[in-house]
Short mmCIF file of C-alpha atoms and ligand atoms in Angstrom, two decimals:
data_model
loop_
_atom_site.label_atom_id
_atom_site.label_comp_id
_atom_site.label_asym_id
_atom_site.label_seq_id
_atom_site.Cartn_x
_atom_site.Cartn_y
_atom_site.Cartn_z
CA MET A 1 -57.04 151.21 -2.72
CA THR A 2 -56.68 147.64 -1.70
CA ALA A 3 -57.33 144.70 -3.26
CA PHE A 4 -59.85 141.94 -2.30
CA GLU A 5 -60.64 138.99 -2.31
CA ALA A 6 -63.40 136.76 -1.89
CA VAL A 7 -63.93 133.74 -0.45
CA ILE A 8 -66.78 131.69 -0.68
CA GLY A 9 -68.29 128.31 0.83
CA LEU A 10 -71.76 126.34 0.13
CA GLU A 11 -73.95 124.45 1.72
CA VAL A 12 -75.79 122.30 -0.61
CA HIS A 13 -78.86 120.63 0.89
CA VAL A 14 -80.83 117.79 -0.84
CA GLU A 15 -84.00 115.77 -0.21
CA LEU A 16 -83.37 112.35 -1.35
CA LEU A 17 -85.23 109.82 -3.79
CA THR A 18 -87.07 107.93 -0.73
CA GLN A 19 -90.41 106.66 -0.86
CA THR A 20 -90.66 107.64 2.73
CA LYS A 21 -88.74 109.67 5.47
CA LEU A 22 -86.40 109.13 8.22
CA PHE A 23 -87.80 107.83 10.50
CA CYS A 24 -91.44 106.74 9.54
CA SER A 25 -92.95 105.37 6.68
CA CYS A 26 -94.82 108.68 5.94
CA SER A 27 -94.95 109.42 2.42
CA THR A 28 -92.21 111.99 1.02
CA ASP A 29 -93.90 112.88 -2.63
CA PHE A 30 -94.10 116.53 -3.72
CA GLY A 31 -97.26 119.15 -3.83
CA ALA A 32 -100.29 116.13 -1.71
CA ALA A 33 -102.01 118.83 0.20
CA PRO A 34 -100.72 120.12 3.21
CA ASN A 35 -100.19 117.75 6.40
CA THR A 36 -101.43 114.40 4.70
CA GLN A 37 -98.52 112.50 4.48
CA VAL A 38 -97.17 112.70 8.99
CA CYS A 39 -97.87 110.34 11.33
CA PRO A 40 -97.06 110.95 14.92
CA ILE A 41 -93.13 109.88 14.43
CA CYS A 42 -92.50 112.74 12.23
CA LEU A 43 -94.92 115.31 14.27
CA GLY A 44 -93.26 114.17 17.62
CA LEU A 45 -96.02 113.82 18.80
CA PRO A 46 -95.17 111.31 22.81
CA GLY A 47 -96.52 107.01 22.69
CA GLY A 48 -94.84 104.84 22.21
CA ASN A 49 -93.02 105.33 18.46
CA THR A 50 -89.91 103.53 17.74
CA PRO A 51 -88.48 105.37 14.67
CA ARG A 52 -87.24 103.42 12.01
CA LEU A 53 -84.16 103.87 10.51
CA ASN A 54 -84.82 104.41 6.07
CA LYS A 55 -82.19 101.57 5.32
CA LYS A 56 -81.93 103.50 1.68
CA ALA A 57 -81.53 107.13 2.96
CA VAL A 58 -78.39 105.40 4.47
CA ALA A 59 -76.99 103.97 1.74
CA TYR A 60 -77.39 107.52 -0.75
CA ALA A 61 -75.70 109.30 1.85
CA ILE A 62 -72.60 107.19 1.50
CA LYS A 63 -73.11 107.02 -1.64
CA THR A 64 -73.04 110.88 -2.04
CA ALA A 65 -69.52 110.83 0.35
CA LEU A 66 -68.00 107.48 -2.17
CA ALA A 67 -68.99 110.10 -5.15
CA LEU A 68 -67.48 112.88 -3.84
CA ASN A 69 -64.43 111.26 -2.25
CA CYS A 70 -64.68 111.50 1.27
CA GLN A 71 -63.69 109.57 3.87
CA VAL A 72 -66.95 107.30 5.23
CA ALA A 73 -67.00 107.12 8.24
CA GLN A 74 -67.11 103.84 9.83
CA GLU A 75 -69.69 104.04 12.24
CA ILE A 76 -73.79 106.31 11.63
CA THR A 77 -74.06 108.02 14.92
CA PHE A 78 -77.24 110.64 15.19
CA ASP A 79 -77.12 113.71 17.59
CA ARG A 80 -80.02 116.39 17.70
CA LYS A 81 -79.60 119.63 16.51
CA ASN A 82 -82.13 122.09 19.23
CA TYR A 83 -84.23 125.17 18.65
CA PHE A 84 -88.05 125.93 18.41
CA TYR A 85 -89.71 127.45 15.66
CA ALA A 86 -92.66 126.32 14.82
CA ASP A 87 -91.39 124.22 11.21
CA LEU A 88 -89.88 121.41 14.21
CA PRO A 89 -91.97 119.67 15.52
CA ASN A 90 -89.07 117.71 18.13
CA GLY A 91 -87.57 121.02 19.48
CA TYR A 92 -84.12 119.32 17.78
CA GLN A 93 -83.34 118.02 14.11
CA ILE A 94 -82.10 115.42 13.36
CA THR A 95 -78.82 115.45 11.96
CA GLN A 96 -75.22 114.43 12.45
CA HIS A 97 -72.99 117.04 14.16
CA PHE A 98 -70.92 114.77 15.74
CA HIS A 99 -68.98 112.07 12.99
CA PRO A 100 -70.80 113.29 10.08
CA MET A 101 -71.01 110.31 7.06
CA GLY A 102 -68.47 111.33 5.25
CA LYS A 103 -65.23 114.21 5.92
CA LYS A 104 -61.90 115.20 3.24
CA GLY A 105 -63.85 114.44 0.15
CA PHE A 106 -62.93 116.65 -3.51
CA LEU A 107 -64.98 117.88 -6.48
CA PRO A 108 -62.71 118.33 -9.78
CA VAL A 109 -64.36 121.54 -11.01
CA ASN A 110 -63.19 123.25 -14.05
CA VAL A 111 -62.33 126.56 -14.42
CA ALA A 112 -61.30 128.54 -16.99
CA GLU A 113 -59.53 125.15 -18.83
CA LYS A 114 -58.17 124.25 -15.46
CA THR A 115 -59.36 121.34 -13.65
CA LYS A 116 -60.11 123.23 -9.58
CA ASN A 117 -60.57 120.97 -6.81
CA ILE A 118 -63.00 122.21 -4.23
CA GLY A 119 -62.55 121.18 -1.27
CA ILE A 120 -66.28 118.87 0.41
CA HIS A 121 -65.21 119.81 4.23
CA GLN A 122 -68.32 117.02 4.96
CA VAL A 123 -71.25 114.62 3.90
CA HIS A 124 -73.84 113.96 6.27
CA LEU A 125 -77.79 113.25 6.22
CA GLU A 126 -80.36 114.76 8.62
CA GLU A 127 -84.26 116.07 8.47
CA ASP A 128 -85.73 118.46 6.76
CA ALA A 129 -87.68 120.63 8.91
CA GLY A 130 -92.14 121.63 7.90
CA LYS A 131 -92.84 124.56 5.46
CA MET A 132 -94.02 128.06 6.50
CA PHE A 133 -96.23 130.11 4.66
CA HIS A 134 -96.85 133.54 5.27
CA VAL A 135 -99.00 136.26 3.82
CA GLY A 136 -96.53 138.88 1.76
CA ASP A 137 -93.91 139.57 4.50
CA ILE A 138 -93.69 137.11 7.13
CA LEU A 139 -92.91 140.43 10.21
CA SER A 140 -96.71 141.54 8.72
CA SER A 141 -98.23 138.61 8.23
CA PRO A 142 -101.40 138.17 10.46
CA PHE A 143 -101.24 135.09 10.51
CA SER A 144 -98.63 131.49 9.68
CA ARG A 145 -99.55 129.19 8.42
CA VAL A 146 -96.97 125.46 8.52
CA ASP A 147 -97.18 122.46 6.88
CA PHE A 148 -95.55 119.29 8.09
CA ASN A 149 -95.17 116.99 4.89
CA ARG A 150 -91.88 118.10 4.36
CA ALA A 151 -90.99 117.47 7.74
CA SER A 152 -88.45 114.36 8.27
CA VAL A 153 -88.04 114.10 4.23
CA PRO A 154 -84.53 112.93 4.84
CA LEU A 155 -81.74 115.48 3.38
CA VAL A 156 -77.66 115.38 2.50
CA GLU A 157 -76.51 118.24 3.26
CA ILE A 158 -72.72 118.66 1.06
CA VAL A 159 -70.73 121.44 3.08
CA THR A 160 -67.39 122.45 0.74
CA GLU A 161 -64.39 124.16 1.76
CA PRO A 162 -64.08 128.27 1.54
CA ASP A 163 -61.56 127.77 -1.60
CA LEU A 164 -64.41 129.61 -4.29
CA ARG A 165 -63.42 132.62 -5.83
CA THR A 166 -66.32 133.95 -7.72
CA ALA A 167 -68.86 133.12 -8.76
CA GLU A 168 -68.79 132.01 -11.53
CA GLU A 169 -66.70 129.09 -9.82
CA ALA A 170 -69.53 128.26 -7.17
CA ARG A 171 -71.45 128.65 -10.04
CA LEU A 172 -69.85 126.27 -11.71
CA PHE A 173 -69.43 124.22 -8.68
CA LEU A 174 -72.85 124.02 -8.40
CA GLN A 175 -73.38 122.40 -11.90
CA LYS A 176 -70.85 119.34 -11.31
CA LEU A 177 -71.89 118.57 -8.28
CA ARG A 178 -75.85 118.27 -9.18
CA ASN A 179 -74.30 116.62 -12.31
CA THR A 180 -72.91 114.52 -10.22
CA LEU A 181 -75.79 113.60 -8.11
CA LEU A 182 -77.88 113.20 -10.49
CA TYR A 183 -75.89 110.40 -12.09
CA ILE A 184 -75.45 108.75 -9.05
CA GLY A 185 -79.50 108.85 -8.84
CA ILE A 186 -79.72 110.27 -4.81
CA SER A 187 -81.93 113.08 -5.55
CA ASP A 188 -84.15 114.88 -8.82
CA CYS A 189 -82.13 118.09 -7.56
CA LYS A 190 -84.99 120.22 -8.65
CA MET A 191 -84.04 123.72 -7.50
CA GLU A 192 -87.33 125.14 -8.76
CA GLU A 193 -88.70 122.74 -6.18
CA GLY A 194 -86.34 122.75 -3.60
CA SER A 195 -84.33 119.62 -4.00
CA LEU A 196 -81.72 121.21 -4.22
CA ARG A 197 -81.10 123.83 -2.29
CA CYS A 198 -77.52 125.91 -1.76
CA ASP A 199 -76.74 128.73 1.48
CA ALA A 200 -74.00 130.93 -0.40
CA ASN A 201 -70.88 132.34 3.35
CA ILE A 202 -68.93 134.76 1.18
CA SER A 203 -66.07 137.15 2.27
CA LEU A 204 -63.48 139.26 1.35
CA ARG A 205 -59.83 139.62 2.25
CA PRO A 206 -56.94 142.56 1.25
CA LEU A 207 -55.21 139.98 -1.66
CA GLY A 208 -52.34 137.78 -0.58
CA SER A 209 -53.65 137.95 2.32
CA LYS A 210 -54.84 133.99 4.27
CA GLU A 211 -57.12 134.49 7.23
CA LEU A 212 -60.61 134.77 6.58
CA GLY A 213 -62.36 137.43 6.61
CA VAL A 214 -65.88 138.04 8.31
CA LYS A 215 -68.31 136.19 6.48
CA THR A 216 -72.11 136.54 5.84
CA GLU A 217 -74.79 133.50 5.01
CA LEU A 218 -77.00 134.12 1.88
CA LYS A 219 -79.85 132.52 1.51
CA ASN A 220 -82.92 131.62 -1.17
CA MET A 221 -81.47 131.69 -4.13
CA ASN A 222 -83.46 128.99 -6.99
CA SER A 223 -81.36 128.72 -9.53
CA PHE A 224 -78.04 128.02 -10.49
CA ARG A 225 -78.23 132.12 -12.53
CA ALA A 226 -79.56 134.22 -8.52
CA VAL A 227 -76.86 131.76 -6.83
CA TYR A 228 -74.53 134.37 -10.15
CA ARG A 229 -76.39 136.97 -9.15
CA GLY A 230 -76.65 136.45 -5.19
CA ILE A 231 -72.59 136.08 -4.53
CA GLU A 232 -71.58 138.95 -7.90
CA TYR A 233 -73.87 141.17 -5.11
CA GLU A 234 -73.06 140.40 -2.08
CA ILE A 235 -69.20 141.09 -3.20
CA GLU A 236 -69.68 144.11 -4.30
CA ARG A 237 -72.09 145.56 -1.54
CA GLN A 238 -68.71 143.69 0.98
CA THR A 239 -66.30 145.73 -0.92
CA GLY A 240 -68.47 149.29 -1.18
CA ILE A 241 -67.99 149.07 3.14
CA LEU A 242 -64.68 147.50 3.17
CA GLN A 243 -62.76 150.51 0.74
CA GLU A 244 -65.01 153.01 3.06
CA GLY A 245 -62.91 152.28 5.70
CA GLY A 246 -66.51 150.07 7.58
CA THR A 247 -66.39 146.25 8.56
CA VAL A 248 -68.70 143.15 7.72
CA ILE A 249 -71.56 142.45 9.71
CA PRO A 250 -71.83 138.51 10.78
CA GLU A 251 -74.61 137.98 9.91
CA THR A 252 -77.46 135.76 7.67
CA ARG A 253 -78.75 137.36 4.05
CA HIS A 254 -81.72 136.86 2.00
CA TRP A 255 -81.51 136.82 -2.04
CA ASP A 256 -84.21 139.04 -3.28
CA GLU A 257 -84.62 137.75 -6.59
CA GLU A 258 -87.25 140.96 -7.48
CA ILE A 259 -85.38 143.64 -6.57
CA GLY A 260 -81.23 141.67 -8.09
CA ALA A 261 -80.44 142.17 -3.99
CA THR A 262 -79.52 140.67 -0.31
CA LYS A 263 -81.17 142.54 2.42
CA SER A 264 -80.79 140.86 6.62
CA MET A 265 -82.68 138.64 7.90
CA ARG A 266 -80.92 138.30 11.59
CA GLU A 267 -77.59 139.27 12.84
CA LYS A 268 -75.24 136.06 13.40
CA LEU A 269 -75.71 133.54 16.45
CA SER A 270 -72.50 132.25 16.17
CA GLU A 271 -72.37 128.70 16.23
CA SER A 272 -75.05 128.69 19.60
CA TYR A 273 -76.65 125.42 18.92
CA ARG A 274 -76.55 123.26 21.34
CA TYR A 275 -75.79 119.59 20.47
CA PHE A 276 -76.48 116.12 21.73
CA PRO A 277 -75.93 112.55 20.31
CA ASP A 278 -79.75 111.58 19.70
CA PRO A 279 -80.14 108.77 23.05
CA VAL A 280 -82.28 106.32 21.09
CA LEU A 281 -81.00 106.29 17.72
CA LEU A 282 -77.65 104.14 18.95
CA PRO A 283 -74.73 103.85 17.06
CA LEU A 284 -74.41 101.38 13.98
CA LYS A 285 -71.24 100.00 12.47
CA THR A 286 -71.16 99.84 9.11
CA ASP A 287 -71.14 96.42 7.51
CA THR A 288 -67.45 96.14 5.29
CA LYS A 289 -69.79 93.94 2.32
CA TRP A 290 -72.67 96.72 2.29
CA LEU A 291 -70.60 99.30 1.95
CA GLU A 292 -69.25 97.95 -1.04
CA GLU A 293 -71.97 97.08 -2.89
CA ILE A 294 -73.15 100.39 -2.60
CA LEU A 295 -69.02 101.55 -3.72
CA TYR A 296 -70.74 99.01 -7.14
CA SER A 297 -73.55 100.62 -7.51
CA ILE A 298 -71.41 104.13 -8.57
CA PRO A 299 -72.16 103.97 -12.14
CA GLU A 300 -69.31 105.71 -14.32
CA LEU A 301 -68.93 110.02 -12.93
CA PRO A 302 -68.64 112.38 -15.19
CA ASP A 303 -65.42 112.60 -15.70
CA SER A 304 -64.06 109.81 -16.72
CA ARG A 305 -67.11 109.77 -18.87
CA TYR A 306 -65.99 113.12 -20.39
CA LYS A 307 -62.48 111.68 -20.75
CA ARG A 308 -63.33 108.76 -22.59
CA PHE A 309 -65.79 110.93 -24.94
CA THR A 310 -63.06 112.28 -25.66
CA GLU A 311 -59.76 110.73 -25.72
CA ASP A 312 -61.11 106.98 -27.37
CA TYR A 313 -64.26 108.47 -29.40
CA GLY A 314 -62.87 111.63 -30.63
CA LEU A 315 -64.56 114.25 -29.87
CA PRO A 316 -64.44 117.66 -29.75
CA PRO A 317 -64.36 118.66 -25.41
CA TYR A 318 -67.85 121.23 -26.53
CA ASP A 319 -69.25 117.47 -27.69
CA ALA A 320 -67.45 115.63 -24.63
CA GLU A 321 -68.59 118.62 -22.22
CA VAL A 322 -72.27 118.46 -23.79
CA LEU A 323 -73.24 114.94 -24.20
CA THR A 324 -71.83 114.03 -21.01
CA SER A 325 -73.59 117.43 -18.81
CA SER A 326 -76.57 114.62 -18.59
CA ARG A 327 -75.77 110.50 -17.26
CA ASP A 328 -79.21 110.09 -19.42
CA LEU A 329 -77.74 111.86 -22.41
CA ALA A 330 -74.93 109.96 -22.40
CA ASP A 331 -76.38 107.09 -22.43
CA TYR A 332 -78.52 107.58 -25.45
CA TYR A 333 -75.35 109.10 -26.75
CA GLU A 334 -73.46 105.69 -26.27
CA GLN A 335 -77.34 103.55 -27.10
CA ALA A 336 -77.28 105.00 -30.64
CA LEU A 337 -73.60 104.26 -31.76
CA GLN A 338 -74.27 101.23 -30.93
CA THR A 339 -75.88 101.44 -34.58
CA TYR A 340 -73.85 103.96 -35.91
CA PRO A 341 -70.70 104.26 -35.02
CA GLU A 342 -69.89 107.30 -36.46
CA HIS A 343 -68.31 109.39 -33.34
CA LYS A 344 -69.47 113.47 -34.48
CA ASN A 345 -71.69 112.18 -37.04
CA LEU A 346 -73.33 111.14 -34.06
CA SER A 347 -72.55 113.75 -31.60
CA ASN A 348 -73.97 116.36 -34.53
CA TRP A 349 -77.52 115.04 -34.90
CA ILE A 350 -78.05 114.69 -31.00
CA MET A 351 -76.62 118.40 -30.02
CA SER A 352 -78.35 119.92 -32.46
CA GLU A 353 -81.90 118.52 -33.76
CA LEU A 354 -82.80 116.52 -30.64
CA MET A 355 -81.93 118.84 -28.30
CA GLY A 356 -83.07 121.56 -29.46
CA LEU A 357 -85.95 119.35 -30.64
CA LEU A 358 -85.58 118.55 -26.22
CA ASN A 359 -85.62 122.92 -25.58
CA ALA A 360 -88.64 123.65 -27.76
CA ASN A 361 -90.58 121.53 -26.32
CA ASN A 362 -88.82 121.52 -22.93
CA MET A 363 -88.72 118.16 -21.98
CA GLU A 364 -86.33 115.40 -21.07
CA ILE A 365 -84.34 113.45 -23.02
CA THR A 366 -85.97 109.97 -20.64
CA ALA A 367 -89.27 111.70 -22.29
CA CYS A 368 -88.38 111.25 -26.31
CA LYS A 369 -90.39 108.77 -28.41
CA VAL A 370 -87.23 107.86 -30.72
CA GLU A 371 -85.04 105.13 -28.99
CA PRO A 372 -81.31 105.29 -29.58
CA PRO A 373 -81.01 102.48 -32.02
CA GLU A 374 -83.95 104.14 -34.67
CA LEU A 375 -82.08 108.01 -34.20
CA GLY A 376 -79.05 105.07 -35.78
CA ASP A 377 -81.69 103.87 -38.53
CA LEU A 378 -82.06 107.38 -39.59
CA LEU A 379 -78.86 108.83 -39.41
CA LYS A 380 -77.54 105.18 -41.67
CA LEU A 381 -80.14 105.88 -44.33
CA ILE A 382 -78.66 109.10 -44.89
CA ASP A 383 -75.81 107.76 -45.69
CA GLN A 384 -75.84 105.56 -47.33
CA GLY A 385 -78.13 107.90 -50.14
CA THR A 386 -81.99 106.55 -49.72
CA ILE A 387 -82.13 110.27 -48.17
CA SER A 388 -80.81 112.94 -47.97
CA GLY A 389 -79.75 115.17 -44.97
CA LYS A 390 -83.10 117.57 -45.37
CA ILE A 391 -85.88 115.22 -45.22
CA ALA A 392 -83.59 113.28 -42.86
CA LYS A 393 -84.70 116.21 -40.59
CA THR A 394 -88.34 116.59 -41.62
CA VAL A 395 -88.95 112.40 -41.40
CA PHE A 396 -86.91 112.54 -37.10
CA GLU A 397 -89.33 115.50 -36.65
CA GLU A 398 -91.90 112.80 -36.77
CA MET A 399 -90.36 110.47 -35.38
CA PHE A 400 -89.76 112.72 -32.27
CA THR A 401 -94.13 113.56 -32.56
CA THR A 402 -95.06 110.34 -33.38
CA GLY A 403 -92.60 107.76 -32.22
CA GLU A 404 -93.09 105.27 -35.47
CA LYS A 405 -90.25 104.48 -37.22
CA PRO A 406 -88.06 105.79 -39.97
CA GLU A 407 -88.67 103.48 -43.03
CA LYS A 408 -91.90 103.44 -42.12
CA ILE A 409 -92.91 107.19 -42.44
CA ILE A 410 -90.18 107.32 -45.32
CA ARG A 411 -92.31 104.74 -47.17
CA GLU A 412 -95.90 106.66 -46.63
CA LYS A 413 -95.01 109.43 -46.89
CA GLY A 414 -93.13 108.88 -50.02
CA LEU A 415 -89.47 110.72 -49.20
CA THR A 416 -86.91 108.61 -50.44
CA GLN A 417 -84.54 110.60 -52.13
CA ILE A 418 -84.47 110.50 -56.11
CA SER A 419 -81.05 109.54 -57.74
CA ASP A 420 -82.56 108.19 -61.05
CA GLU A 421 -80.79 109.86 -63.28
CA GLU A 422 -83.11 110.53 -65.94
CA THR A 423 -86.22 111.09 -64.20
CA LEU A 424 -83.70 114.77 -62.72
CA LEU A 425 -82.62 115.53 -65.95
CA LYS A 426 -85.75 116.76 -67.00
CA ILE A 427 -85.86 118.92 -63.84
CA VAL A 428 -82.62 120.13 -64.72
CA ASP A 429 -83.72 120.56 -68.32
CA THR A 430 -86.83 122.90 -67.10
CA VAL A 431 -84.77 124.69 -64.08
CA VAL A 432 -81.77 125.31 -66.95
CA THR A 433 -84.74 126.47 -69.05
CA ALA A 434 -86.41 128.58 -66.89
CA HIS A 435 -83.16 131.06 -65.87
CA PRO A 436 -81.37 131.32 -68.59
CA GLY A 437 -79.47 134.47 -66.22
CA SER A 438 -78.20 132.08 -64.33
CA VAL A 439 -76.65 130.06 -67.30
CA GLU A 440 -74.90 133.04 -68.57
CA ASP A 441 -74.02 133.73 -64.70
CA TYR A 442 -72.53 130.80 -63.88
CA HIS A 443 -70.99 130.87 -67.43
CA ASN A 444 -69.78 134.50 -67.01
CA GLY A 445 -66.90 132.98 -64.17
CA LYS A 446 -70.06 133.27 -61.47
CA ASN A 447 -70.07 129.69 -59.50
CA LYS A 448 -72.78 131.10 -57.40
CA ALA A 449 -75.50 130.53 -60.07
CA LEU A 450 -74.76 127.34 -59.82
CA GLY A 451 -76.25 126.52 -56.10
CA PHE A 452 -78.89 128.49 -57.34
CA LEU A 453 -80.13 126.44 -59.47
CA VAL A 454 -79.18 123.03 -58.00
CA GLY A 455 -81.57 124.98 -55.58
CA GLN A 456 -84.14 125.59 -58.00
CA VAL A 457 -83.61 121.66 -58.76
CA MET A 458 -84.10 120.57 -54.75
CA LYS A 459 -87.04 123.31 -54.56
CA GLU A 460 -89.31 120.83 -57.88
CA THR A 461 -88.07 117.94 -56.70
CA LYS A 462 -89.55 119.02 -52.51
CA GLY A 463 -85.61 118.77 -51.12
CA GLN A 464 -85.89 114.41 -52.24
CA ALA A 465 -83.48 114.91 -55.29
CA ASN A 466 -80.05 113.33 -54.71
CA PRO A 467 -78.73 116.82 -53.96
CA ARG A 468 -74.58 115.18 -55.12
CA LEU A 469 -76.41 113.95 -58.66
CA VAL A 470 -78.04 116.97 -59.23
CA ASN A 471 -74.81 119.37 -58.87
CA LYS A 472 -72.86 116.60 -61.15
CA LEU A 473 -76.01 116.81 -64.13
CA LEU A 474 -75.94 120.44 -64.13
CA GLN A 475 -72.26 120.47 -64.36
CA LYS A 476 -72.95 118.57 -67.16
CA LYS A 477 -75.70 120.31 -68.98
CA LEU A 478 -74.03 123.71 -68.92
CA SER A 479 -71.06 122.80 -69.97
CA ASN A 480 -72.18 121.66 -73.20
P1 ADP B 1 -70.88 128.23 10.37
O1 ADP B 1 -70.40 128.17 11.96
O2 ADP B 1 -70.68 129.70 10.03
O3 ADP B 1 -71.95 127.47 10.74
P2 ADP B 1 -68.75 126.69 9.60
O4 ADP B 1 -67.46 126.88 9.46
O5 ADP B 1 -69.39 125.79 9.88
O6 ADP B 1 -69.34 128.15 9.39
O7 ADP B 1 -68.95 127.08 8.02
C1 ADP B 1 -70.22 126.63 6.57
C2 ADP B 1 -69.31 127.38 6.15
O8 ADP B 1 -68.67 128.83 5.26
C3 ADP B 1 -68.77 125.86 4.93
O9 ADP B 1 -69.13 125.56 3.53
C4 ADP B 1 -67.24 127.35 5.30
O10 ADP B 1 -66.37 126.78 4.05
C5 ADP B 1 -68.04 128.24 5.02
N1 ADP B 1 -66.98 129.74 5.12
C6 ADP B 1 -66.68 129.64 7.08
N2 ADP B 1 -66.26 130.25 6.90
C7 ADP B 1 -65.74 131.45 6.20
C8 ADP B 1 -65.19 132.36 5.53
N3 ADP B 1 -64.06 133.50 6.23
N4 ADP B 1 -65.93 133.37 4.91
C9 ADP B 1 -66.13 132.49 2.94
N5 ADP B 1 -66.91 130.99 3.92
C10 ADP B 1 -66.57 130.71 5.01
ZN1 ZN B 2 -94.59 110.17 8.76
MG1 MG B 3 -71.27 125.22 10.50
#
């Protein structure tokens, strides 16, 4: 049987975080009542309205192209992609077909402990279409409704080279891309709200072959998991066809999350769109000074940060990966380091306690009430012996819900660690008297018994005893 290799290329649409649309001042806010954020320009109504290009959208598209290592166009031009559909008021979409904003870039992705550069074919700016609503299935729905609030919202489209080989690679690429776009702040990249949408082109070819096979295009995947599952499914489906000697039909397929399968939508029309340079939107020269400004506005990107976290802070790869997985989280870590420069200890706390609470409350780090220096202060209090690590967790939970400072919580709740020998000795005496069996075990060489007795003292003091001191006192007591 012939062995096949999958070839995958992604087309990713990202809604830009601009306040207004691409050519008018209508709002881009998500979730408003249908057709309330529209005007003659984005509705394509006749009249003397002149489109005005959104400078921020252009800057964001250039920023994206630069962050993805592309060559940036010297001149900004727009083209009309002509087709008819009810969600497209002008009868054409404004896009950059002939001269995309960025070309020939790449994004490094870590795949199975190796770095693979995934080629970026192009990055271009375009406008979104409106959104259609149907009752149930599109073909049996008695009517269609359309909301033009989304019409002409600025999008950046990122087209990869067919460099991906597995569903896992595609997922990793998409995560890296999303992370990078969040770092540069051009989009909120919410897959569930559709501000990041991914189409996957998939084909198979005999292993070793250099030619590209017939591809299908997969749409409607609304999560990373859906992208992974959809591609897996499509690879399996195509493998089945080819192994039976059949041929793959070039078509657009729809991922159905509920049944976990792809369904044929329409046969692919071989890129038969008609494109024309837009006669109204004249070419714009990019100003070198402005380009430089955009370049300087790009923050340190995840790869460089990862490298610094492992090399300068000595963090294990896993920690560095988690902490740099979001710019806000990495910022939080580095801000807390200013007060508490114990790299690994701080990383442990953020990854287990802080992220644990964030996950449990379904919260983003930006909504966290604990300021980074306050977390640093808390960890210092542990190291100084003021509170035990265990109590610190309770204090931290309180900080997390109330936003109070650690010192205040410790003072008000009387949580200071008991390091007074006399006080502890009394409790040690009581515990030893109450558990003669364990004392005997200890004398018979069962070291576990000591742990149990320490635990009892901790319990008596509600976790406030200094565990190291308790250990010492108990050992001394038992050796008498
Ligand atoms: P189309 O003409 O169908 O729009 P393009 O050449 O513009 O196709 O490519 C669109 C996307 O599909 C790109 O991401 C590209 O890498 C990918 N692609 C192109 N050909 C193939 C193929 N045979 N198999 C898999 N992906 C492909
Ligand atoms: Zn408008
Ligand atoms: Mg194309």
